[in-house]
PDB file of C-alpha atoms in Angstrom:
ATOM      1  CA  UNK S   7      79.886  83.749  45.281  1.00  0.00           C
ATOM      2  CA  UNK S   8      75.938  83.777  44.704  1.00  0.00           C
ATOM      3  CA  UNK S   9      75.059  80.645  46.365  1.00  0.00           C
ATOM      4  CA  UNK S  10      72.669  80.513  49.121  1.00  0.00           C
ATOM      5  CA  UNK S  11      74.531  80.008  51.702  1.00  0.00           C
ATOM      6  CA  UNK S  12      77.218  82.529  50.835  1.00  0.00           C
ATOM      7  CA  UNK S  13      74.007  85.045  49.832  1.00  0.00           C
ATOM      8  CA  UNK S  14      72.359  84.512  53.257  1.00  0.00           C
ATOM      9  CA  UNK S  15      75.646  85.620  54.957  1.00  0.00           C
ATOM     10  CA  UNK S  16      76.034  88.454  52.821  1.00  0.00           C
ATOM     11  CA  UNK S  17      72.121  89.575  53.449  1.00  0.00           C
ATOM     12  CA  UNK S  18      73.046  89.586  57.571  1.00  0.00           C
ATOM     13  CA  UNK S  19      76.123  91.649  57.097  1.00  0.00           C
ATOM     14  CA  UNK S  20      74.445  93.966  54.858  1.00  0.00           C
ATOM     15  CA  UNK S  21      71.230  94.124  58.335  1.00  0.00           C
ATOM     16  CA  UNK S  22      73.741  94.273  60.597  1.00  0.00           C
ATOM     17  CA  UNK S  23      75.116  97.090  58.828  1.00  0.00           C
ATOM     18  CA  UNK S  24      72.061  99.289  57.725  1.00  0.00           C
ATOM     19  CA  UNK S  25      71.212  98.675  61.399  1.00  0.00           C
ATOM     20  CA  UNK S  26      74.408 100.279  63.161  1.00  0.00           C
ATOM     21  CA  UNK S  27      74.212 103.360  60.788  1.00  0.00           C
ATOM     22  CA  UNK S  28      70.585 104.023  61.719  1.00  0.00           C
ATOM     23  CA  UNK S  29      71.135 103.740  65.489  1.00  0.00           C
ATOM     24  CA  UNK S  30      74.171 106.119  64.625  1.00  0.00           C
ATOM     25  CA  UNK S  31      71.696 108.201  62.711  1.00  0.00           C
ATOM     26  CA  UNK S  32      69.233 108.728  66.154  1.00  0.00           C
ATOM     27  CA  UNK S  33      67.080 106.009  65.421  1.00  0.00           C
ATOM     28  CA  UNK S  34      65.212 105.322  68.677  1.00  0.00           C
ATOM     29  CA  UNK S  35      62.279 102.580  69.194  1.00  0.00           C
ATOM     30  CA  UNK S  36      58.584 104.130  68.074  1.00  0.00           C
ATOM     31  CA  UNK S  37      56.647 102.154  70.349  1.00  0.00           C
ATOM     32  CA  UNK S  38      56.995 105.159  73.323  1.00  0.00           C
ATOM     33  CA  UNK S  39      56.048 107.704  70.882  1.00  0.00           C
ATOM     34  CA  UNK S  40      53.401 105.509  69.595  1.00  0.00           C
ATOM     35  CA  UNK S  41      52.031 105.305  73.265  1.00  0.00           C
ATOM     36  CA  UNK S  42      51.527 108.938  73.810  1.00  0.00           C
ATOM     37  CA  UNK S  43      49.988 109.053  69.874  1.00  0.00           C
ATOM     38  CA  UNK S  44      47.357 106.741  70.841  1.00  0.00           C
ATOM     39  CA  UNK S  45      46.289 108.585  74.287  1.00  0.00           C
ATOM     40  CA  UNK S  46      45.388 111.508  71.570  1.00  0.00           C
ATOM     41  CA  UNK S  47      43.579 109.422  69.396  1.00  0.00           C
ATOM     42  CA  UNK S  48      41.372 107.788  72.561  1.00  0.00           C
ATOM     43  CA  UNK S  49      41.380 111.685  73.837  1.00  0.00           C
ATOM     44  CA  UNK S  50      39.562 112.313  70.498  1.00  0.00           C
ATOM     45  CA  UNK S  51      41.688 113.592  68.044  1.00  0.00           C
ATOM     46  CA  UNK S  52      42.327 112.555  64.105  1.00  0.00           C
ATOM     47  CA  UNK S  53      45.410 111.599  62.734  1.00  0.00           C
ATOM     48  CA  UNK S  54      45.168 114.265  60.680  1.00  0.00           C
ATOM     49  CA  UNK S  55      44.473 116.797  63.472  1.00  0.00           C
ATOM     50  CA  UNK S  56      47.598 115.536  64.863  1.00  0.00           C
ATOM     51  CA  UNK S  57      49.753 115.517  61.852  1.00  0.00           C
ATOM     52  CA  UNK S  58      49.290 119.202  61.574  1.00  0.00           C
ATOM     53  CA  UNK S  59      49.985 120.101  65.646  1.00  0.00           C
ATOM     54  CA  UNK S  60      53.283 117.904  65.193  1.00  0.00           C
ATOM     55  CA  UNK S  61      54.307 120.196  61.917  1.00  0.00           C
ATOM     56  CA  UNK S  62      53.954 117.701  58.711  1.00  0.00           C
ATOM     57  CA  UNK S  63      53.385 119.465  55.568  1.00  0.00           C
ATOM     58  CA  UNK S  64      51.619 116.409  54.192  1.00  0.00           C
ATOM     59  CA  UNK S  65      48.659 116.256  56.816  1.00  0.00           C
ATOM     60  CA  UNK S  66      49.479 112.683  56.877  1.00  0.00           C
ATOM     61  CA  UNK S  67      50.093 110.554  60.308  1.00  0.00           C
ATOM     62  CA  UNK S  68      52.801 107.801  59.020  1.00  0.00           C
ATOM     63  CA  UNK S  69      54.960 106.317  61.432  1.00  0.00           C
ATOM     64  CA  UNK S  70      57.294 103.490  61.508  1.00  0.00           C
ATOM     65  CA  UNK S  71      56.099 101.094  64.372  1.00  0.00           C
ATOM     66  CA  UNK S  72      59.158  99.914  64.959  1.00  0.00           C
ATOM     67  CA  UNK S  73      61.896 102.784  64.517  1.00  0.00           C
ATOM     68  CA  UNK S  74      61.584 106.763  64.210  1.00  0.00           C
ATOM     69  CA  UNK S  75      64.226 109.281  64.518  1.00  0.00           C
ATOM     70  CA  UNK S  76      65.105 110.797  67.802  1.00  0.00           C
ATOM     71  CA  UNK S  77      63.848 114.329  66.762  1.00  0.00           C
ATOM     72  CA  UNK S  78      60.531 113.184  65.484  1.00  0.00           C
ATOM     73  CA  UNK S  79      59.739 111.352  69.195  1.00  0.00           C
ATOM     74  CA  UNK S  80      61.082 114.986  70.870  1.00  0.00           C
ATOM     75  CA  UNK S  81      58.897 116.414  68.572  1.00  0.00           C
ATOM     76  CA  UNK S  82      55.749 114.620  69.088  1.00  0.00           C
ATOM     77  CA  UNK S  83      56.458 114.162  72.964  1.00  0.00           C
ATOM     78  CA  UNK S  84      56.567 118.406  73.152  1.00  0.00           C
ATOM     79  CA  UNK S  85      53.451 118.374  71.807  1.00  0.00           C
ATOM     80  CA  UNK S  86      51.708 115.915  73.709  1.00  0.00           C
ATOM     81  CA  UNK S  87      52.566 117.810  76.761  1.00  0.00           C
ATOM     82  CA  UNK S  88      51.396 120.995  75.096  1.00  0.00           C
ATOM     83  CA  UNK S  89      48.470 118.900  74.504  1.00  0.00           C
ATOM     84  CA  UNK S  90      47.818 118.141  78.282  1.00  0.00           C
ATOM     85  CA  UNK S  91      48.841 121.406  79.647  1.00  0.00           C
ATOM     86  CA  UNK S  92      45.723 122.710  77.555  1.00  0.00           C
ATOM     87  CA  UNK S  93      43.008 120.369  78.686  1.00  0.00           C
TER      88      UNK S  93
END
């Protein structure tokens, strides 16, 4: 059916969905991993800078705010105490 009503239920189950498989996937909540990103960036350091310590080809800091995956929040959290040990 493509009424509203039946569309609006169908747009939930679809969410509810998309959202199991990404937990499944080792989808874990950014805003940790954003918290240790923006010590670096008050500590001094670009985006860019740390785009290239954490490994990304692209040179480019983009992160969800919301949701990452579970290796890219190891990833950056190894780093960060790299980071620290150093200083």
């Amino acid at each position: 059916c493509r009424c509203i009503p039946c569309r609006a239920v169908n747009a939930r189950y679809k969410a509810m969905r998309k959202s199991k498989a990404a937990f499944s996937a080792g989808v874990v909540s950014a805003a940790p991993t954003w918290k240790l990103i923006d010590e670096l960036l008050e500590e001094g350091f670009t985006k860019k800078e740390l785009a290239k310590r954490f490994g990304w080809k692209s040179g480019w800091l983009y992160l969800d705010r919301e949701w990452i995956m579970a290796s890219t929040a190891e990833r950056v959290a190894k780093e960060y105490i790299r980071i620290m040990e150093d200083a």
